[in-house]
CSV table of C-alpha atoms in Angstrom, one decimal:
chain,number,residue,atom,x,y,z
A,211,UNK,CA,0.0,0.0,0.0
A,212,UNK,CA,2.8,2.3,1.0
A,213,UNK,CA,4.6,1.5,-2.1
A,214,UNK,CA,1.5,2.2,-4.2
A,215,UNK,CA,1.1,5.6,-2.5
A,216,UNK,CA,4.7,6.5,-3.1
A,217,UNK,CA,4.4,5.5,-6.7
A,218,UNK,CA,1.3,7.5,-7.1
A,219,UNK,CA,3.0,10.5,-5.5
A,220,UNK,CA,5.9,10.1,-7.9
A,221,UNK,CA,3.7,10.0,-10.8
A,222,UNK,CA,2.0,13.2,-9.7
A,223,UNK,CA,5.3,15.0,-9.3
A,224,UNK,CA,6.4,13.9,-12.7
A,225,UNK,CA,3.1,15.2,-14.2
A,226,UNK,CA,3.6,18.6,-12.5
A,227,UNK,CA,7.2,18.7,-13.9
A,228,UNK,CA,5.8,17.7,-17.3
A,229,UNK,CA,3.3,20.6,-17.2
A,230,UNK,CA,6.1,22.9,-16.2
A,231,UNK,CA,8.2,21.8,-19.2
A,232,UNK,CA,5.2,22.4,-21.5
A,233,UNK,CA,4.8,25.9,-20.0
A,234,UNK,CA,8.5,26.6,-20.4
A,235,UNK,CA,8.3,25.6,-24.1
A,236,UNK,CA,5.2,27.8,-24.6
A,237,UNK,CA,6.9,30.8,-22.9
A,238,UNK,CA,10.0,30.2,-25.0
A,239,UNK,CA,7.9,30.2,-28.2
A,240,UNK,CA,6.4,33.5,-27.1
A,241,UNK,CA,9.8,34.9,-26.4
A,242,UNK,CA,11.1,33.9,-29.8
A,243,UNK,CA,8.1,34.7,-32.0
A,244,UNK,CA,6.4,37.7,-30.4
A,245,UNK,CA,8.0,40.9,-31.4
A,246,UNK,CA,8.9,43.4,-28.7
A,247,UNK,CA,6.9,46.2,-30.4
A,248,UNK,CA,3.9,43.9,-31.1
A,249,UNK,CA,0.8,46.1,-31.3
A,250,UNK,CA,-1.4,43.7,-29.3
A,251,UNK,CA,1.1,43.4,-26.5
A,252,UNK,CA,1.7,47.2,-26.6
A,253,UNK,CA,-2.0,47.9,-26.2
A,254,UNK,CA,-2.3,45.3,-23.4
A,255,UNK,CA,0.7,46.9,-21.7
A,256,UNK,CA,-0.8,50.3,-21.8
A,257,UNK,CA,-4.2,49.1,-20.6
A,258,UNK,CA,-2.4,47.3,-17.7
A,259,UNK,CA,-0.5,50.5,-16.9
A,260,UNK,CA,-3.8,52.5,-16.9
A,261,UNK,CA,-5.5,49.8,-14.8
A,262,UNK,CA,-2.7,49.6,-12.2
A,263,UNK,CA,-2.0,53.4,-12.2
A,264,UNK,CA,-4.2,53.9,-9.0
A,265,UNK,CA,-2.4,51.0,-7.3
A,266,UNK,CA,1.0,52.3,-8.2
A,267,UNK,CA,-0.1,55.7,-7.0
A,268,UNK,CA,-1.0,54.4,-3.6
A,269,UNK,CA,2.0,52.1,-3.1
A,270,UNK,CA,4.5,54.7,-4.3
A,271,UNK,CA,3.2,57.4,-1.9
A,272,UNK,CA,5.1,56.1,1.3
A,273,UNK,CA,8.3,55.9,-0.7
A,274,UNK,CA,7.8,59.4,-2.0
A,275,UNK,CA,7.1,60.7,1.5
A,276,UNK,CA,10.2,58.9,2.9
A,277,UNK,CA,12.3,60.5,0.2
A,278,UNK,CA,10.9,63.9,1.0
A,279,UNK,CA,11.7,63.4,4.6
A,280,UNK,CA,15.2,62.2,3.8
A,281,UNK,CA,15.8,65.2,1.6
A,282,UNK,CA,14.4,67.5,4.3
A,283,UNK,CA,16.8,66.0,6.9
A,284,UNK,CA,19.8,66.3,4.5
A,285,UNK,CA,18.8,70.0,3.8
A,286,UNK,CA,18.5,70.7,7.5
A,287,UNK,CA,22.0,69.4,8.2
A,288,UNK,CA,23.5,71.5,5.3
A,289,UNK,CA,21.3,74.5,5.9
A,290,UNK,CA,24.1,77.1,6.1
A,291,UNK,CA,26.1,75.6,3.2
A,292,UNK,CA,22.9,75.4,1.1
A,293,UNK,CA,22.0,79.0,1.9
A,294,UNK,CA,25.5,80.3,0.8
A,295,UNK,CA,25.3,78.1,-2.3
A,296,UNK,CA,21.9,79.4,-3.2
A,297,UNK,CA,23.0,83.0,-2.7
A,298,UNK,CA,25.9,82.6,-5.1
A,299,UNK,CA,23.6,80.7,-7.6
A,300,UNK,CA,21.0,83.5,-7.4
A,301,UNK,CA,23.6,86.1,-8.1
A,302,UNK,CA,24.9,84.1,-11.1
A,303,UNK,CA,21.3,83.6,-12.4
A,304,UNK,CA,20.6,87.4,-12.2
A,305,UNK,CA,23.6,88.1,-14.3
A,306,UNK,CA,22.6,85.4,-16.8
A,307,UNK,CA,19.0,86.8,-16.9
A,308,UNK,CA,20.3,90.1,-18.1
A,309,UNK,CA,22.4,88.4,-20.8
A,310,UNK,CA,19.4,86.2,-21.7
A,311,UNK,CA,17.1,89.1,-22.3
A,312,UNK,CA,19.6,90.8,-24.5
A,313,UNK,CA,20.2,87.6,-26.5
A,314,UNK,CA,16.4,87.1,-26.8
A,315,UNK,CA,16.0,90.5,-28.3
A,316,UNK,CA,18.8,89.9,-30.7
A,317,UNK,CA,17.5,86.5,-31.6
A,318,UNK,CA,14.0,87.8,-32.4
A,319,UNK,CA,15.6,90.5,-34.6
A,320,UNK,CA,17.7,88.0,-36.5
A,321,UNK,CA,14.7,85.7,-36.9
A,322,UNK,CA,12.7,88.6,-38.4
A,323,UNK,CA,15.6,89.6,-40.7
A,324,UNK,CA,16.1,86.0,-42.0
A,325,UNK,CA,12.4,85.2,-42.1
A,326,UNK,CA,12.9,82.1,-40.1
A,327,UNK,CA,9.9,80.0,-39.1
A,328,UNK,CA,8.7,80.6,-35.6
A,329,UNK,CA,9.9,77.9,-33.2
A,330,UNK,CA,6.9,76.1,-31.6
A,331,UNK,CA,6.0,77.3,-28.2
A,332,UNK,CA,6.7,74.7,-25.5
A,333,UNK,CA,3.8,73.4,-23.4
A,334,UNK,CA,4.9,71.6,-20.2
A,335,UNK,CA,2.8,68.9,-18.5
A,336,UNK,CA,4.0,68.0,-15.0
A,337,UNK,CA,3.7,64.4,-13.9
A,338,UNK,CA,4.6,62.3,-10.9
A,339,UNK,CA,6.6,59.1,-11.3
A,340,UNK,CA,4.4,56.3,-10.0
A,341,UNK,CA,6.4,53.3,-11.0
A,342,UNK,CA,10.1,52.8,-11.5
A,343,UNK,CA,10.6,49.9,-13.9
A,344,UNK,CA,14.4,50.1,-13.9
A,345,UNK,CA,16.0,46.7,-13.7
A,346,UNK,CA,19.1,45.0,-15.3
A,347,UNK,CA,17.0,44.5,-18.4
A,348,UNK,CA,14.9,47.7,-18.9
A,349,UNK,CA,15.0,51.3,-18.0
A,350,UNK,CA,11.5,52.8,-18.0
A,351,UNK,CA,9.2,54.8,-15.7
A,352,UNK,CA,5.5,55.1,-15.5
A,353,UNK,CA,4.1,58.6,-15.0
A,354,UNK,CA,0.6,59.4,-13.8
A,355,UNK,CA,-0.6,61.5,-16.7
A,356,UNK,CA,-1.7,60.4,-20.2
A,357,UNK,CA,-3.8,61.2,-23.2
A,358,UNK,CA,-6.3,63.1,-21.2
A,359,UNK,CA,-3.7,65.7,-20.3
A,360,UNK,CA,-2.4,66.0,-23.9
A,361,UNK,CA,0.6,63.6,-23.7
A,362,UNK,CA,1.6,62.0,-27.0
A,363,UNK,CA,4.1,59.4,-28.0
A,364,UNK,CA,7.6,60.7,-28.7
A,365,UNK,CA,7.4,63.8,-26.5
A,366,UNK,CA,10.5,64.7,-24.6
A,367,UNK,CA,10.6,64.2,-20.8
A,368,UNK,CA,12.8,66.3,-18.6
A,369,UNK,CA,13.6,66.3,-14.9
A,370,UNK,CA,14.7,69.4,-13.0
A,371,UNK,CA,18.0,69.8,-14.9
A,372,UNK,CA,17.7,68.2,-18.3
A,373,UNK,CA,16.4,65.6,-20.6
A,374,UNK,CA,15.7,62.2,-19.1
A,375,UNK,CA,14.0,60.4,-22.0
A,376,UNK,CA,10.8,60.3,-24.1
A,377,UNK,CA,7.3,59.0,-24.0
A,378,UNK,CA,7.0,55.6,-25.7
A,379,UNK,CA,3.4,54.8,-25.0
A,380,UNK,CA,0.4,56.6,-23.8
A,381,UNK,CA,-2.7,55.5,-22.0
A,382,UNK,CA,-5.7,57.4,-20.8
A,383,UNK,CA,-4.3,58.3,-17.4
A,384,UNK,CA,-0.7,57.0,-17.5
A,385,UNK,CA,2.3,57.0,-19.8
A,386,UNK,CA,5.5,55.0,-20.2
A,387,UNK,CA,8.8,56.9,-20.4
A,388,UNK,CA,11.8,55.3,-21.9
A,389,UNK,CA,15.0,56.6,-20.2
A,390,UNK,CA,18.0,57.8,-22.1
A,391,UNK,CA,20.0,55.0,-20.4
A,392,UNK,CA,17.7,52.2,-21.9
A,393,UNK,CA,19.4,50.1,-24.6
A,394,UNK,CA,16.6,51.0,-27.0
A,395,UNK,CA,16.9,54.7,-26.6
A,396,UNK,CA,18.5,56.6,-29.4
A,397,UNK,CA,18.3,60.4,-29.4
A,398,UNK,CA,19.7,62.8,-32.0
A,399,UNK,CA,21.9,65.3,-30.2
A,400,UNK,CA,24.1,68.4,-30.9
A,401,UNK,CA,27.5,68.8,-29.2
A,402,UNK,CA,28.3,72.5,-28.7
A,403,UNK,CA,30.2,74.6,-29.3
A,404,UNK,CA,31.5,72.6,-32.3
A,405,UNK,CA,27.8,71.9,-33.5
A,406,UNK,CA,28.7,68.3,-34.1
A,407,UNK,CA,25.7,66.0,-34.6
A,408,UNK,CA,25.6,62.5,-33.1
A,409,UNK,CA,23.2,60.0,-31.7
A,410,UNK,CA,23.0,59.4,-28.0
A,411,UNK,CA,22.4,55.7,-27.4
A,412,UNK,CA,21.6,54.0,-24.1
A,413,UNK,CA,23.5,51.0,-22.9
A,414,UNK,CA,21.6,50.0,-19.7
A,415,UNK,CA,24.3,51.6,-17.7
A,416,UNK,CA,24.4,55.1,-16.2
A,417,UNK,CA,26.4,56.5,-19.0
A,418,UNK,CA,24.8,56.6,-22.5
A,419,UNK,CA,27.3,56.7,-25.4
A,420,UNK,CA,27.7,58.9,-28.4
A,421,UNK,CA,27.4,57.1,-31.7
A,422,UNK,CA,27.5,58.0,-35.4
A,423,UNK,CA,29.8,60.9,-34.9
A,424,UNK,CA,31.1,62.4,-38.2
A,425,UNK,CA,34.5,61.3,-39.3
A,426,UNK,CA,37.3,63.5,-37.9
A,427,UNK,CA,34.9,65.1,-35.5
A,428,UNK,CA,36.7,67.0,-32.8
A,429,UNK,CA,34.9,67.1,-29.5
A,430,UNK,CA,36.4,68.1,-26.2
A,431,UNK,CA,35.9,66.8,-22.8
A,432,UNK,CA,33.3,68.9,-21.0
A,433,UNK,CA,31.5,69.9,-24.2
A,434,UNK,CA,27.8,70.5,-23.7
A,435,UNK,CA,25.3,68.0,-25.2
A,436,UNK,CA,21.8,69.2,-26.1
A,437,UNK,CA,18.9,67.9,-28.2
A,438,UNK,CA,19.3,68.6,-31.9
A,439,UNK,CA,15.5,68.8,-32.6
A,440,UNK,CA,15.9,66.4,-35.5
A,441,UNK,CA,12.7,64.5,-36.1
A,442,UNK,CA,10.5,67.4,-34.9
A,443,UNK,CA,9.1,65.8,-31.8
A,444,UNK,CA,11.9,66.7,-29.3
A,445,UNK,CA,12.5,70.4,-29.2
A,446,UNK,CA,16.0,71.8,-29.9
A,447,UNK,CA,18.3,72.8,-27.2
A,448,UNK,CA,17.2,70.8,-24.2
A,449,UNK,CA,20.4,70.2,-22.1
A,450,UNK,CA,21.3,66.6,-21.6
A,451,UNK,CA,24.8,66.5,-20.1
A,452,UNK,CA,28.5,66.9,-20.9
A,453,UNK,CA,30.9,64.8,-22.9
A,454,UNK,CA,33.4,62.6,-21.1
A,455,UNK,CA,35.9,60.0,-22.4
A,456,UNK,CA,36.3,56.5,-21.0
A,457,UNK,CA,39.7,54.7,-20.7
A,458,UNK,CA,39.5,53.6,-24.3
A,459,UNK,CA,38.9,57.1,-25.5
A,460,UNK,CA,35.3,56.5,-26.4
A,461,UNK,CA,32.9,59.4,-25.7
A,462,UNK,CA,30.0,59.0,-23.4
A,463,UNK,CA,27.7,61.6,-21.8
A,464,UNK,CA,27.7,62.5,-18.1
A,465,UNK,CA,24.0,63.1,-17.6
A,466,UNK,CA,22.8,66.3,-15.8
A,467,UNK,CA,19.9,64.4,-14.3
A,468,UNK,CA,20.1,62.0,-11.4
A,469,UNK,CA,17.9,59.0,-12.5
A,470,UNK,CA,17.9,57.4,-9.1
A,471,UNK,CA,15.8,60.0,-7.4
A,472,UNK,CA,13.1,61.0,-9.9
A,473,UNK,CA,9.8,61.9,-8.3
A,474,UNK,CA,8.4,64.4,-10.7
A,475,UNK,CA,9.0,64.9,-14.4
A,476,UNK,CA,8.0,67.4,-17.0
A,477,UNK,CA,6.6,66.2,-20.4
A,478,UNK,CA,7.4,68.8,-23.1
A,479,UNK,CA,4.8,69.0,-25.8
A,480,UNK,CA,5.5,71.0,-29.0
A,481,UNK,CA,2.9,72.5,-31.3
A,482,UNK,CA,3.2,72.5,-35.0
A,483,UNK,CA,5.6,74.9,-36.6
A,484,UNK,CA,3.7,77.9,-38.0
A,485,UNK,CA,4.9,80.0,-40.9
A,486,UNK,CA,6.1,83.5,-40.0
A,487,UNK,CA,3.5,86.3,-40.1
A,488,UNK,CA,3.4,88.0,-43.6
A,489,UNK,CA,5.3,91.2,-42.9
A,490,UNK,CA,6.0,93.6,-45.8
A,491,UNK,CA,9.7,94.1,-44.8
A,492,UNK,CA,10.2,90.3,-44.6
A,493,UNK,CA,8.7,89.9,-48.1
A,494,UNK,CA,11.1,92.5,-49.5
A,495,UNK,CA,14.0,90.6,-47.9
A,496,UNK,CA,12.8,87.3,-49.3
A,497,UNK,CA,12.5,88.8,-52.8
A,498,UNK,CA,16.0,90.3,-52.6
A,499,UNK,CA,17.3,87.0,-51.5
A,500,UNK,CA,16.0,85.4,-54.7
B,149,UNK,CA,13.7,28.0,12.1
B,150,UNK,CA,10.6,26.3,10.8
B,151,UNK,CA,10.2,27.9,7.4
B,152,UNK,CA,9.2,25.5,4.6
B,153,UNK,CA,10.0,22.6,6.9
B,154,UNK,CA,6.9,20.4,6.8
B,155,UNK,CA,6.2,17.9,4.1
B,156,UNK,CA,2.6,17.2,5.2
B,157,UNK,CA,1.0,20.4,4.2
B,158,UNK,CA,-1.9,19.1,2.2
B,159,UNK,CA,-4.6,19.1,4.9
B,160,UNK,CA,-7.9,20.0,3.3
B,161,UNK,CA,-8.5,23.2,5.3
B,162,UNK,CA,-5.0,24.6,4.5
B,163,UNK,CA,-4.6,23.4,1.0
B,164,UNK,CA,-6.4,26.4,-0.5
B,165,UNK,CA,-4.4,28.9,1.5
B,166,UNK,CA,-1.0,27.1,0.7
B,167,UNK,CA,-1.8,27.1,-3.0
B,168,UNK,CA,-3.5,30.5,-3.4
B,169,UNK,CA,-1.7,32.8,-0.9
B,170,UNK,CA,1.8,32.3,-2.4
B,171,UNK,CA,0.4,33.1,-5.9
B,172,UNK,CA,-1.2,36.2,-4.6
B,173,UNK,CA,2.1,37.1,-3.0
B,174,UNK,CA,3.9,36.6,-6.4
B,175,UNK,CA,1.4,39.1,-7.9
B,176,UNK,CA,1.8,41.6,-5.1
B,177,UNK,CA,5.6,41.3,-5.2
B,178,UNK,CA,5.6,41.9,-9.0
B,179,UNK,CA,3.7,45.2,-8.4
B,180,UNK,CA,5.7,46.2,-5.3
B,181,UNK,CA,8.9,45.7,-7.2
B,182,UNK,CA,8.2,48.9,-9.1
B,183,UNK,CA,8.3,51.2,-6.2
B,184,UNK,CA,11.4,53.3,-6.2
B,185,UNK,CA,13.2,54.0,-3.0
B,186,UNK,CA,15.5,56.5,-4.5
B,187,UNK,CA,18.6,54.5,-3.6
B,188,UNK,CA,21.4,54.5,-6.2
B,189,UNK,CA,22.4,51.0,-5.2
B,190,UNK,CA,19.0,49.4,-5.8
B,191,UNK,CA,17.7,51.4,-8.7
B,192,UNK,CA,19.1,49.2,-11.4
B,193,UNK,CA,18.7,45.9,-9.6
B,194,UNK,CA,15.7,43.6,-9.6
B,195,UNK,CA,15.3,42.0,-6.1
B,196,UNK,CA,12.8,39.5,-7.6
B,197,UNK,CA,11.0,39.0,-4.3
B,198,UNK,CA,8.4,37.1,-6.2
B,199,UNK,CA,10.8,34.2,-6.6
B,200,UNK,CA,10.5,33.2,-2.9
B,201,UNK,CA,6.8,32.4,-3.0
B,202,UNK,CA,7.4,30.6,-6.3
B,203,UNK,CA,10.1,28.5,-4.5
B,204,UNK,CA,7.6,27.8,-1.8
B,205,UNK,CA,5.1,26.6,-4.4
B,206,UNK,CA,7.7,24.5,-6.1
B,207,UNK,CA,8.3,22.7,-2.8
B,208,UNK,CA,4.8,22.3,-1.5
B,209,UNK,CA,2.1,22.7,-4.1
B,210,UNK,CA,1.0,19.5,-5.9
B,211,UNK,CA,-1.6,21.1,-8.1
B,212,UNK,CA,-1.1,20.6,-11.8
B,213,UNK,CA,-2.4,24.1,-12.4
B,214,UNK,CA,0.4,25.8,-10.4
B,215,UNK,CA,3.1,25.8,-13.2
B,216,UNK,CA,0.5,27.2,-15.6
B,217,UNK,CA,-0.4,30.0,-13.2
B,218,UNK,CA,3.2,30.7,-12.5
B,219,UNK,CA,4.0,31.0,-16.2
B,220,UNK,CA,1.0,33.4,-16.6
B,221,UNK,CA,2.3,35.6,-13.8
B,222,UNK,CA,5.7,35.6,-15.6
B,223,UNK,CA,3.9,36.8,-18.7
B,224,UNK,CA,2.0,39.4,-16.7
B,225,UNK,CA,5.4,40.7,-15.4
B,226,UNK,CA,6.6,41.0,-19.0
B,227,UNK,CA,3.6,43.1,-19.9
B,228,UNK,CA,4.0,45.3,-16.8
B,229,UNK,CA,7.8,45.6,-17.1
B,230,UNK,CA,8.1,46.2,-20.8
B,231,UNK,CA,10.5,43.2,-21.2
B,232,UNK,CA,10.0,41.1,-24.3
B,233,UNK,CA,6.9,39.0,-24.0
B,234,UNK,CA,7.9,35.6,-22.7
B,235,UNK,CA,11.2,36.7,-21.1
B,236,UNK,CA,10.0,36.5,-17.5
B,237,UNK,CA,7.6,33.7,-18.5
B,238,UNK,CA,10.5,31.6,-19.4
B,239,UNK,CA,12.6,32.6,-16.4
B,240,UNK,CA,10.0,32.1,-13.7
B,241,UNK,CA,8.9,28.8,-15.1
B,242,UNK,CA,12.5,27.6,-15.3
B,243,UNK,CA,13.0,28.7,-11.7
B,244,UNK,CA,9.9,26.7,-10.7
B,245,UNK,CA,11.0,23.7,-12.7
B,246,UNK,CA,14.5,23.8,-11.3
B,247,UNK,CA,13.3,24.2,-7.6
B,248,UNK,CA,10.7,21.5,-8.1
B,249,UNK,CA,13.3,19.1,-9.4
B,250,UNK,CA,15.1,19.3,-6.1
B,251,UNK,CA,11.9,19.1,-4.1
B,252,UNK,CA,12.8,15.9,-2.2
B,253,UNK,CA,16.3,17.0,-1.3
B,254,UNK,CA,15.2,20.6,-0.3
B,255,UNK,CA,12.3,19.5,1.8
B,256,UNK,CA,14.6,17.3,3.9
B,257,UNK,CA,17.2,20.0,4.2
B,258,UNK,CA,17.8,22.4,7.1
B,259,UNK,CA,16.8,26.0,6.6
B,260,UNK,CA,20.4,27.0,5.6
B,261,UNK,CA,20.3,24.2,3.0
B,262,UNK,CA,17.1,25.5,1.5
B,263,UNK,CA,18.4,29.0,1.5
B,264,UNK,CA,21.5,27.8,-0.3
B,265,UNK,CA,19.3,25.9,-2.8
B,266,UNK,CA,17.2,29.1,-3.4
B,267,UNK,CA,20.3,31.1,-3.9
B,268,UNK,CA,21.7,28.6,-6.4
B,269,UNK,CA,18.5,28.4,-8.4
B,270,UNK,CA,18.2,32.3,-8.3
B,271,UNK,CA,21.8,32.7,-9.6
B,272,UNK,CA,21.1,30.2,-12.4
B,273,UNK,CA,17.9,31.9,-13.3
B,274,UNK,CA,19.6,35.3,-13.6
B,275,UNK,CA,22.5,33.8,-15.5
B,276,UNK,CA,20.0,32.5,-18.1
B,277,UNK,CA,18.3,36.0,-18.1
B,278,UNK,CA,21.7,37.5,-18.8
B,279,UNK,CA,22.4,35.0,-21.6
B,280,UNK,CA,18.9,35.7,-23.2
B,281,UNK,CA,19.6,39.4,-23.0
B,282,UNK,CA,23.0,38.9,-24.6
B,283,UNK,CA,21.7,37.0,-27.7
B,284,UNK,CA,18.7,39.3,-28.3
B,285,UNK,CA,19.1,42.4,-30.5
B,286,UNK,CA,16.7,44.5,-28.4
B,287,UNK,CA,18.1,43.7,-25.0
B,288,UNK,CA,21.3,44.2,-23.1
B,289,UNK,CA,22.3,43.5,-19.6
B,290,UNK,CA,25.4,43.8,-17.6
B,291,UNK,CA,26.6,40.5,-16.0
B,292,UNK,CA,27.4,42.0,-12.6
B,293,UNK,CA,24.0,43.7,-12.5
B,294,UNK,CA,22.2,40.3,-13.1
B,295,UNK,CA,24.3,38.6,-10.5
B,296,UNK,CA,23.8,41.4,-8.0
B,297,UNK,CA,20.0,41.1,-8.5
B,298,UNK,CA,20.3,37.3,-7.8
B,299,UNK,CA,22.3,38.1,-4.7
B,300,UNK,CA,19.7,40.7,-3.5
B,301,UNK,CA,16.9,38.2,-4.2
B,302,UNK,CA,18.7,35.6,-2.0
B,303,UNK,CA,19.1,38.2,0.8
B,304,UNK,CA,15.3,38.6,0.9
B,305,UNK,CA,14.7,34.9,1.3
B,306,UNK,CA,14.7,34.6,5.1
B,307,UNK,CA,12.1,37.3,5.9
B,308,UNK,CA,9.7,36.2,3.2
B,309,UNK,CA,10.2,32.5,4.0
B,310,UNK,CA,9.3,33.3,7.6
B,311,UNK,CA,6.0,34.8,6.4
B,312,UNK,CA,5.3,31.7,4.2
B,313,UNK,CA,6.5,29.3,6.8
B,314,UNK,CA,3.7,30.5,9.1
B,315,UNK,CA,1.2,28.8,6.8
B,316,UNK,CA,2.8,25.5,7.6
B,317,UNK,CA,3.2,26.1,11.3
B,318,UNK,CA,-0.5,27.0,11.6
B,319,UNK,CA,-1.4,23.9,9.8
B,320,UNK,CA,0.8,21.8,12.1
B,321,UNK,CA,-0.8,23.3,15.2
């Protein structure tokens, strides 16, 4: 009897293992044959994000409050140092503001003279990060704003200091943000002051690399990297970071934004480029140019 | 420690709790895994807390449906995470299969032995994850990040196993 029971138990174990093998084969077939950008999976993914957005919202709140408390405690400790630093920064910003106003007047004048199209005005949508999907395999975030707030796929996303990524899928009340560090992120950039164009590609590490640099391009360590605006969806000139070189001499970008402590993000929406207003002076200039 | 220690866990009153509660815990851990604590050291790691209840199920659950539900939870994680569809489906089912294969040995082992068994299967699972990411065009992973994730997962084993072990203790009482 005991032997029969043992045999029966063994058979049951084998059958569970057999089912596990069948499941393993099924999952492997899915992995091999279902494309990552499959439309059905993409829709399902966004529906799930929307459905779980309230849950994420609730479970991320204690963490957010803890981070706020931690930051507050750190600030209290360094209060005097922070005050001095802010004073200096404020002074610097005032000086830059004067320069910025002057540059803006000049820029508007040049734009008029050259009859350049008016750059689209930027519309910023603030959102809270409700889920951090960063792992060894993906680098994405979920924000608690979606189509209802005007978010669209491809829009640029910034933190407090610079670009962090772009929107890859949008639901009704949530959106997925692909970080610059993700392996599938490729953003056209401009390296100033040499105005060298390149592609900033993520490598699932903290330092995305610069690819497709022109031959004989001369870029210096510390050069500023900004968005090039190529493609139209990401506005030109959003700061990203500075160029650094690794031990092999390959350039990478030291990002301005700290990706480990992102609580709030800004989604930048651009409107369609409008032609310049028909001004008689501008028309004369255009005709002379011809 | 009494965690995971009993082999006679199939009493009718407790069977549902033992089979369903760990699955629910897997689901909850998949969701909780997305909460950011703003710590640089943990941002890029996946502690894979959900592997502990899967380990528990691999040792105790005798239902034929369990591997199917585990695979479905893996596919659910793929949808939520944005990883290729089937990636976590394969990994979590493999983890279950590998742990289930050592069922007899692990059930007889001391807590430290089971912990070691869990760590070994976790490292193997993350090694496979790293290899899959390495051969795919749309994925990339750093070896040390994968291994650190497995290590972090192993560190979480004792507290979660205590929680799951209570199911068995209650049943014994």
